[in-house]
C-alpha atoms as a printed R data frame, in Angstrom:
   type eleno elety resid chain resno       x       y      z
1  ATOM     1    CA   UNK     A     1 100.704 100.294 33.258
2  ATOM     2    CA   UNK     A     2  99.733 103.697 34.553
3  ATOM     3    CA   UNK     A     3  98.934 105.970 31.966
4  ATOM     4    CA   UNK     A     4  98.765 108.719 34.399
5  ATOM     5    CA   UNK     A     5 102.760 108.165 34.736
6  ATOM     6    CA   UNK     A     6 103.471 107.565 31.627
7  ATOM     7    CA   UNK     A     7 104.693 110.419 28.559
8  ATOM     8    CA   UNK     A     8 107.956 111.210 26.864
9  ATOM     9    CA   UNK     A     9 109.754 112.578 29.477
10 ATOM    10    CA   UNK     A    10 109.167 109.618 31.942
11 ATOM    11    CA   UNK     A    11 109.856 106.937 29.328
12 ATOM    12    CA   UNK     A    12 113.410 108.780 28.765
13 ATOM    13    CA   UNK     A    13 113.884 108.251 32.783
14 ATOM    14    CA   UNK     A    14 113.175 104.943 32.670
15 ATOM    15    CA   UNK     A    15 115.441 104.349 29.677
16 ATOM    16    CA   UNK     A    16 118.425 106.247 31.444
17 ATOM    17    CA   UNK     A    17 117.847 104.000 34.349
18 ATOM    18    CA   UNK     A    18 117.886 100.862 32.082
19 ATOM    19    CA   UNK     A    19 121.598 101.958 30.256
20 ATOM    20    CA   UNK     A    20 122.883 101.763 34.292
21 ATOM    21    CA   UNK     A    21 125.452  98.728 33.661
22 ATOM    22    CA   UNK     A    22 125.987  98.076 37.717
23 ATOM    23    CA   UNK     A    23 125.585  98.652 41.079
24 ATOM    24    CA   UNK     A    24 127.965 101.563 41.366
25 ATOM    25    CA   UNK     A    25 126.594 103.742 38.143
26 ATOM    26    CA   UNK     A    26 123.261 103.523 40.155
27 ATOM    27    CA   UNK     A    27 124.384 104.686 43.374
28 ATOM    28    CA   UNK     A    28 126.348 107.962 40.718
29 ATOM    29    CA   UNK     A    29 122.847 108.219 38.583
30 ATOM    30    CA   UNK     A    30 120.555 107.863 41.565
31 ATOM    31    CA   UNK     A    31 122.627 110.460 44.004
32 ATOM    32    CA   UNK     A    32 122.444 112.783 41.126
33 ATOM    33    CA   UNK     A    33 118.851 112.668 40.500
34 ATOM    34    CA   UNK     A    34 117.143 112.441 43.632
35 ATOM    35    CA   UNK     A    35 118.074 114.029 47.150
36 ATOM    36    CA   UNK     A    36 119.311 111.240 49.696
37 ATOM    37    CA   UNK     A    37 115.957 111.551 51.400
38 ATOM    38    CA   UNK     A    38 114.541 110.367 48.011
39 ATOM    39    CA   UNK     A    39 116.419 107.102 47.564
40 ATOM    40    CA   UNK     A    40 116.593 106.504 51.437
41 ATOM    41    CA   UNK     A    41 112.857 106.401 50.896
42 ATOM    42    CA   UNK     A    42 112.572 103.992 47.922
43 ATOM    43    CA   UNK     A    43 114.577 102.147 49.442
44 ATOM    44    CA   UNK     A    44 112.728 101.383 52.270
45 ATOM    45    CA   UNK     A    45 109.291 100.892 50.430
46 ATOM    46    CA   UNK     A    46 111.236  97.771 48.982
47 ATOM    47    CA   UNK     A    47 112.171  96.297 51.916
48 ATOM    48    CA   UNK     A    48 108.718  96.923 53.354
49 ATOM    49    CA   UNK     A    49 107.197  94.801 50.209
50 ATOM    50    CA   UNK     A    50 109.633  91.784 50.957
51 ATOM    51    CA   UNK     A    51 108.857  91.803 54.429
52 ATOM    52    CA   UNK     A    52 105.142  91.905 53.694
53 ATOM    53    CA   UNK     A    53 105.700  89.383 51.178
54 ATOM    54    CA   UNK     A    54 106.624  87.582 53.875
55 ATOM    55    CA   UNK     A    55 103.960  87.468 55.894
56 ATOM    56    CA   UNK     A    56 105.627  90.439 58.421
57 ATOM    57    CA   UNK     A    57 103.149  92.163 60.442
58 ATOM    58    CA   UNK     A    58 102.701  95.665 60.128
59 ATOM    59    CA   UNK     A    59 104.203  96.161 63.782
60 ATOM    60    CA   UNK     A    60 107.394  94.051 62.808
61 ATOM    61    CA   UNK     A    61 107.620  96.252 59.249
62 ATOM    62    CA   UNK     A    62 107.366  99.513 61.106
63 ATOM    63    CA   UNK     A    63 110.156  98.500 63.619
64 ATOM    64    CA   UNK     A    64 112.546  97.519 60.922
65 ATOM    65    CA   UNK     A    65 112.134 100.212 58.493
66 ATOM    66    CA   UNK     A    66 110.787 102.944 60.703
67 ATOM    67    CA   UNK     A    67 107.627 102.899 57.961
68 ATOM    68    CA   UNK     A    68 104.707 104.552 59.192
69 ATOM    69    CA   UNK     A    69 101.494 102.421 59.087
70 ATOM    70    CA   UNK     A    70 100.382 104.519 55.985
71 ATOM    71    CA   UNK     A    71 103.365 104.021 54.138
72 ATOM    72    CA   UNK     A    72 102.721 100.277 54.484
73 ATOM    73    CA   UNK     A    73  99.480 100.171 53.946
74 ATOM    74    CA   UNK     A    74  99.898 101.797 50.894
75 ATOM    75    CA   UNK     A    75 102.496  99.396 49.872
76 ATOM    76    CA   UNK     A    76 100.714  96.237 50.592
77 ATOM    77    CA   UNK     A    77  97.601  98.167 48.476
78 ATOM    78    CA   UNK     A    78 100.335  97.825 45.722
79 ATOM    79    CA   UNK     A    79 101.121  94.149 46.086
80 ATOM    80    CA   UNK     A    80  97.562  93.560 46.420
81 ATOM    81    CA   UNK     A    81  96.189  95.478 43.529
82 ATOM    82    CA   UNK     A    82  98.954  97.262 41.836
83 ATOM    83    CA   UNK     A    83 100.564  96.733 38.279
84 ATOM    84    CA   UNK     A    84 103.074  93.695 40.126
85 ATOM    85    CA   UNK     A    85 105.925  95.815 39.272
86 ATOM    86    CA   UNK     A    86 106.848  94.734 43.282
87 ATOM    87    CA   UNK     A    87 106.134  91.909 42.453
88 ATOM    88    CA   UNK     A    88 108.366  91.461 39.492
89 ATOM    89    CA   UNK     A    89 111.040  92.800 41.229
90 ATOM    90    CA   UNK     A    90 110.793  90.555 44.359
91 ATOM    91    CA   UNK     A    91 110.596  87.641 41.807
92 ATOM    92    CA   UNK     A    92 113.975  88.254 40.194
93 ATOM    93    CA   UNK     A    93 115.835  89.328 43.526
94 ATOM    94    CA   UNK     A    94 114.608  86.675 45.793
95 ATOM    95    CA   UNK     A    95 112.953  83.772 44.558
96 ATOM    96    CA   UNK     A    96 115.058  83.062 41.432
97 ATOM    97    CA   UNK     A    97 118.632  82.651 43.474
């Protein structure tokens, strides 16, 4: 865990996000909270980590998701040598259906 992220205010966020009970609560909570820019964005960081999970090149990623080459390179720096909080994620949504 990042302790650079992490103080009262951030843990409240993250337990407002956890007392979401389904898809359409997120899209009320998220559209609230962020700008559409925002979510568009994390968003597409997640589907650049699956695809690079993958084995997608960065050429494939960036004509799928319109990332830039920074934007992925920054995400794959997070699979690589992050906190696996991508990698959690990518777990539960893909590889344990």
């Amino acid at each position: 865990m990042n302790s650079k992220i992490k103080d009262e205010l951030t843990d409240k966020l993250f337990e407002a996000i956890l007392l979401l009970d389904n898809i359409e609560e997120c899209y009320d909570f998220f559209e609230d909270i962020c700008t559409i820019s925002e979510i568009k964005a994390l968003a597409q960081r997640l589907e650049v980590a699956r695809m690079l999970r993958e084995g997608k090149t960065y050429t494939e990623i960036s004509e799928r998701t319109g990332a830039s080459t920074a934007t992925i390179s920054r995400i794959n720096r997070a699979l690589n040598y992050g906190a696996d909080g991508y990698k959690t994620i990518l777990d539960r949504m893909y590889d344990e259906k």
